[in-house]
Tab-separated table of C-alpha atoms in Angstrom:
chain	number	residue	atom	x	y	z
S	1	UNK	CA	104.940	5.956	109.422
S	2	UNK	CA	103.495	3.420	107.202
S	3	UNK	CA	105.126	3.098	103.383
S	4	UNK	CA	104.600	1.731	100.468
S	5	UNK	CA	106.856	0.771	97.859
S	6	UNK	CA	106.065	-0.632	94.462
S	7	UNK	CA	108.458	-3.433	92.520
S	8	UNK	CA	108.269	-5.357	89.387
S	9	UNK	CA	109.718	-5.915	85.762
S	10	UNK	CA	109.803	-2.052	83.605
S	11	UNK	CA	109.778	-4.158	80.525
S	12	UNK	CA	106.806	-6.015	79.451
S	13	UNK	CA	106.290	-7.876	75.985
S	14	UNK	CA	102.799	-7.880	74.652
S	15	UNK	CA	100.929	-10.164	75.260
S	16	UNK	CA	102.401	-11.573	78.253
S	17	UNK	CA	101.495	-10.944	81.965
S	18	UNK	CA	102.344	-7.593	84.021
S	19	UNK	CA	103.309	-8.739	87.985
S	20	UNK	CA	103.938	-5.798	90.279
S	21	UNK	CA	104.023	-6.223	93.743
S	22	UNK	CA	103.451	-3.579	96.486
S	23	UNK	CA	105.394	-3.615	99.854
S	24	UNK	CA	104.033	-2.614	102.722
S	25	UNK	CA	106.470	-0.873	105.659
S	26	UNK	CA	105.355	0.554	109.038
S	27	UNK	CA	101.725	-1.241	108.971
S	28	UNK	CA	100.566	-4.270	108.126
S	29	UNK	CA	97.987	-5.350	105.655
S	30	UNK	CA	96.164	-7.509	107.695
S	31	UNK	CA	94.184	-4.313	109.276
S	32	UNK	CA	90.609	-4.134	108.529
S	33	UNK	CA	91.059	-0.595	108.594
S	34	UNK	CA	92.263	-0.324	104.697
S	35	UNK	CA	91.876	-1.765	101.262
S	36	UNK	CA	94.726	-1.918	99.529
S	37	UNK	CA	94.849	-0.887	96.093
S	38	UNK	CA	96.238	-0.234	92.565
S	39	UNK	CA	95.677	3.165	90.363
S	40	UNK	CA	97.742	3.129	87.367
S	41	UNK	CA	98.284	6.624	85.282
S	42	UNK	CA	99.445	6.920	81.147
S	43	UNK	CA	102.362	9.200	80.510
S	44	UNK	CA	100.311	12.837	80.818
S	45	UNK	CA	97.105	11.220	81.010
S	46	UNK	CA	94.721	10.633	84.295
S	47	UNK	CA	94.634	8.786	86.983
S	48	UNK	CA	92.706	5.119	86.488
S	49	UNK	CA	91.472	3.291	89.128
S	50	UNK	CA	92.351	-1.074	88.346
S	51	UNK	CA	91.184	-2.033	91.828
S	52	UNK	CA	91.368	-3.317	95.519
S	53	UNK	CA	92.451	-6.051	97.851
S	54	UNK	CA	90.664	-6.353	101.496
S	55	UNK	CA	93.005	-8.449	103.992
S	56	UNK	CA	90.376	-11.133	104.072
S	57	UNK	CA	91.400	-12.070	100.598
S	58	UNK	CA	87.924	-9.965	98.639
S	59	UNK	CA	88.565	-7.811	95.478
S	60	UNK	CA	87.208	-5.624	93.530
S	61	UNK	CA	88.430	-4.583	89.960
S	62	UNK	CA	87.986	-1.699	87.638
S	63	UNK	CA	85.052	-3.608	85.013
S	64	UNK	CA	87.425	-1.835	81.959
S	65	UNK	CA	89.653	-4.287	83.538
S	66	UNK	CA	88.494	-7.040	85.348
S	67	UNK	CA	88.606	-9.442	82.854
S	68	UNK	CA	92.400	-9.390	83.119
S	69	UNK	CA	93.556	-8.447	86.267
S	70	UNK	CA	94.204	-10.531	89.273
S	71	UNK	CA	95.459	-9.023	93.261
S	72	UNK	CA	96.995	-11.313	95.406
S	73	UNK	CA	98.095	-11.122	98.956
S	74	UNK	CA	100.528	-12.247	101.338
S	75	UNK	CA	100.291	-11.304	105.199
S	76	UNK	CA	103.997	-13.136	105.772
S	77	UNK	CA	105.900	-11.072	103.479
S	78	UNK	CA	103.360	-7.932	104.111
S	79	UNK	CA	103.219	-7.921	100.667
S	80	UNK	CA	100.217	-7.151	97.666
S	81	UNK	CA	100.155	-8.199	94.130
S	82	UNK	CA	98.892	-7.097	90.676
S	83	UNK	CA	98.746	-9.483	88.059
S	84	UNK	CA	97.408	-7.909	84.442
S	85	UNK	CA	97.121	-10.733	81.856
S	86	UNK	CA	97.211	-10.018	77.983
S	87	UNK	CA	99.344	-6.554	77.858
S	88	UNK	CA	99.491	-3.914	75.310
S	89	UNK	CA	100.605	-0.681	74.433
S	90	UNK	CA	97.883	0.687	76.066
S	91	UNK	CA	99.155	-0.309	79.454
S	92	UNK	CA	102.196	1.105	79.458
S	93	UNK	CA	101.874	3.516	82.583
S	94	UNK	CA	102.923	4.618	85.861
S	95	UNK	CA	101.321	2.724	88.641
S	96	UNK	CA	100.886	3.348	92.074
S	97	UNK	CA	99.646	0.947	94.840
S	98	UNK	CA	98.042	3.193	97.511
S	99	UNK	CA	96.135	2.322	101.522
S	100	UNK	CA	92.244	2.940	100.788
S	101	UNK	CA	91.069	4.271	104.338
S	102	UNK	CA	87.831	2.502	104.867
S	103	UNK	CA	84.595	3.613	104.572
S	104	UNK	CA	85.816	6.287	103.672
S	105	UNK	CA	87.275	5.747	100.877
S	106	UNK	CA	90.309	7.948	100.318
S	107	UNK	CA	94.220	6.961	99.315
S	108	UNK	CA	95.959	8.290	102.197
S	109	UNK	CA	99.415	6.475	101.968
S	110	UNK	CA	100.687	6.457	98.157
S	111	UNK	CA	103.795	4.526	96.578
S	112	UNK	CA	105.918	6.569	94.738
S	113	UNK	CA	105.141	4.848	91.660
S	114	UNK	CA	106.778	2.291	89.313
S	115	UNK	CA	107.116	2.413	85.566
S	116	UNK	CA	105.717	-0.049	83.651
S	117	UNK	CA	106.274	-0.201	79.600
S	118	UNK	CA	104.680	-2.677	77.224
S	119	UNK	CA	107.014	-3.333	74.239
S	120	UNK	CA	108.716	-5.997	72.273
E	1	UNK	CA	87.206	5.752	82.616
E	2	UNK	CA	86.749	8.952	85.008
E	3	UNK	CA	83.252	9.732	85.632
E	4	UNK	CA	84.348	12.813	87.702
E	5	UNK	CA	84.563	15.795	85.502
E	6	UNK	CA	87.260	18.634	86.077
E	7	UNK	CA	88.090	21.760	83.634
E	8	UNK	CA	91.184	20.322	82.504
E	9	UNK	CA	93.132	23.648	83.120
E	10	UNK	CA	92.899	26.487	85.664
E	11	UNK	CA	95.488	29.853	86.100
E	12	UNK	CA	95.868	32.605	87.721
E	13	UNK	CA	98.186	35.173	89.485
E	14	UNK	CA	100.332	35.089	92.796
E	15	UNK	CA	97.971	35.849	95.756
E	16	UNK	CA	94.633	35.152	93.641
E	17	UNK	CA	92.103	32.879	94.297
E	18	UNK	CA	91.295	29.649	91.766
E	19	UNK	CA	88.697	27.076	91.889
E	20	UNK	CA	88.103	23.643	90.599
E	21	UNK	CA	84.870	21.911	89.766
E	22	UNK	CA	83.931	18.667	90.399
E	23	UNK	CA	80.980	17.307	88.485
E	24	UNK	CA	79.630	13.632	88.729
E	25	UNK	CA	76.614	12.302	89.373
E	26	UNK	CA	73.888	10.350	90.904
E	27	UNK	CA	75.809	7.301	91.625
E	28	UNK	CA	78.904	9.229	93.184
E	29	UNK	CA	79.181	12.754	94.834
E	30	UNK	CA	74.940	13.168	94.125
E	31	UNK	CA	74.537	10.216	95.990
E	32	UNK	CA	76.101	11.874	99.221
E	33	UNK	CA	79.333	9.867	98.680
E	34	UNK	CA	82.680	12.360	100.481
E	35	UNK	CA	84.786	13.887	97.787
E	36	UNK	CA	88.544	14.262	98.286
E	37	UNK	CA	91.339	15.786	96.150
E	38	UNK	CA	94.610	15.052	95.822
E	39	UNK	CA	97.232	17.236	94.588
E	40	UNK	CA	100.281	15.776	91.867
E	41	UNK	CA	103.430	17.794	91.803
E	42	UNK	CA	105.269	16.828	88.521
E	43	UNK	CA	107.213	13.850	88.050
E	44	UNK	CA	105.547	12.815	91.586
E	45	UNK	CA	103.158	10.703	93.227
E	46	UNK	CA	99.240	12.050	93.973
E	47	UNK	CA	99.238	13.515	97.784
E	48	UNK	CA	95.727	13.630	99.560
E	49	UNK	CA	94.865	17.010	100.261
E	50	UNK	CA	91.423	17.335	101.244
E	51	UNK	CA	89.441	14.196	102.721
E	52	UNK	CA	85.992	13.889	103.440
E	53	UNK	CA	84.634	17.090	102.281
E	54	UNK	CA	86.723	19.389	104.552
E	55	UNK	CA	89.421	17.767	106.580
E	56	UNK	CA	93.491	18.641	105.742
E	57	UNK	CA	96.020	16.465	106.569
E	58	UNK	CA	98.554	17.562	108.850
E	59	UNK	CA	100.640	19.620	106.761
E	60	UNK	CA	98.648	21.392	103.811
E	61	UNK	CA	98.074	25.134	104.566
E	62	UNK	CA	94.179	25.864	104.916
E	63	UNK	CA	94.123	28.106	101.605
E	64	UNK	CA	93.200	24.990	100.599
E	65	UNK	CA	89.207	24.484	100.963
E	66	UNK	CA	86.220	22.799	99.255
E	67	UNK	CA	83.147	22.465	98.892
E	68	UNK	CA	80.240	20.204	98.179
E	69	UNK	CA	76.360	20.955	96.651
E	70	UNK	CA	74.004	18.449	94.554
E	71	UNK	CA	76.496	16.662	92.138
E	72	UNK	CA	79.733	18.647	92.337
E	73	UNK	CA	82.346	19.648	94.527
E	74	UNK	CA	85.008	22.515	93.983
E	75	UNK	CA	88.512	22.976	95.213
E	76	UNK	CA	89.339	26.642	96.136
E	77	UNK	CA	92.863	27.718	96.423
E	78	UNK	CA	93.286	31.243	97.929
E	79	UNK	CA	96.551	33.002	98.109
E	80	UNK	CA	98.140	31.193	95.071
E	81	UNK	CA	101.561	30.510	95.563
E	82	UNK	CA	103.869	29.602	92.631
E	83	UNK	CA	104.625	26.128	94.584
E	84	UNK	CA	100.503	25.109	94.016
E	85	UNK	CA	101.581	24.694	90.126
E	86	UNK	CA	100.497	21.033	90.200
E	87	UNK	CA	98.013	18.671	89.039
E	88	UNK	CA	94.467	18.191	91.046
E	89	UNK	CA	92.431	15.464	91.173
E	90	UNK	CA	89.013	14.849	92.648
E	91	UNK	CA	87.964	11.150	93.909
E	92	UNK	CA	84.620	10.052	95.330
E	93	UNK	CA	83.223	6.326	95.664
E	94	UNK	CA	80.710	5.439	92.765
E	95	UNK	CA	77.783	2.878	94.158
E	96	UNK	CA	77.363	1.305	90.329
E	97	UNK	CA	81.425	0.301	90.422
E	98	UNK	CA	81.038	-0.705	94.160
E	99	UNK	CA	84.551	1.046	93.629
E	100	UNK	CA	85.891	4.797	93.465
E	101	UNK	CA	86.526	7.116	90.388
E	102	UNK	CA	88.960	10.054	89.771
E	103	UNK	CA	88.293	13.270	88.002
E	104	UNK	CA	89.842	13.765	84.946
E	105	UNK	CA	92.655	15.832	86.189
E	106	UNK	CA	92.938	19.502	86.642
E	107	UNK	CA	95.876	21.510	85.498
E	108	UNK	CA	97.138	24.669	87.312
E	109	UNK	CA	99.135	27.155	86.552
E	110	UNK	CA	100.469	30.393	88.531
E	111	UNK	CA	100.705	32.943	86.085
């Protein structure tokens, strides 16, 4: 059964850079069965797409958002990244890294979520 | 920024039956793109609930339905049972994003 489990700093100053990472048990990410992919959600707010990862290395990012975010991945550690340059207040959320099921494009294996706040 | 719209609340008694709409538009669920919903217990992580229009994953009980016409989709939850008190979110690819969207979030509540 595949999991995901997000990891990163709760604490970030604004300004600086966001890194999350998302690890990936029980599958690997090198399938070309799945994007894998980052949905972030404010405290009692929606859910907000930021973007995907395809194994081949191809992204695509949320254009609210694009200008600062960056995915990475690693097949060795199966392992994906979000980078989010430039913080504020406004990006203090919950996010979630989640397996897109291609085409089809619905999240059928979610992380439980990590807590990220913004704050000096 | 959601370009799915849901009614951002929805109630109703044990054993009665609630729906959800869905509206987008040309670029998402109008242009013949699947809608799923996912369902957010509090304090918890979305769980898919409906994919591609009609499918359940193993586990959900099939008062759980939906439906698809023009533009919008709607989640129907017959029987409600105090343990559907949750959040419910429609999702559909949208061509001009070359990425998917999320309703805005529907709030129910079992009277």
């Amino acid at each position: 059964q595949v999991q995901l489990q997000e990891s990163g700093p709760g604490l970030v100053k604004p300004s600086e850079t966001l890194s999350l990472t998302c690890t990936v048990s029980g599958g690997s990410v090198s399938g070309g069965s799945y994007y894998w992919s980052w949905i972030r959600q404010p405290a009692g707010k929606g859910l907000e797409w930021i973007g995907y990862i395809y194994y081949s290395g191809s992204t695509n990012y949320n254009p609210s958002l694009k200008s600062r975010v960056t995915f990475s991945l690693d097949t060795s550690k199966n392992q994906f990244s979000l980078k989010l340059s430039s913080v504020t207040a406004a990006d203090t959320a919950v996010y979630y890294c989640a397996r897109v099921l291609r085409p089809q494009w619905y999240m059928d294996v979610w992380g439980k979520g990590t807590t990220v706040t913004v704050s000096s | 920024q959601s370009v799915l719209t849901q009614p951002p609340s929805v109630s109703g008694a044990p054993g009665q039956r609630v729906t959800i709409s869905c509206t987008g538009s040309s670029s998402n669920i109008g242009a013949g793109y699947d809608v799923h919903w996912y369902q957010q217990l509090p304090g918890t992580a979305p769980k898919l609930l409906i994919y591609d229009n009609t499918n359940r994953p193993s586990g959900v009980p099939d008062r759980f339905s939906d439906s698809k016409s023009g533009t919008s989709a709607s989640l129907a939850i017959t029987g409600l049972q105090a343990e559907d008190e949750a959040d419910y979110y429609c999702q559909s690819y949208d061509s001009s994003l070359s990425g998917y969207v999320f309703g805005t979030g529907t709030k129910v509540t079992v009277l």
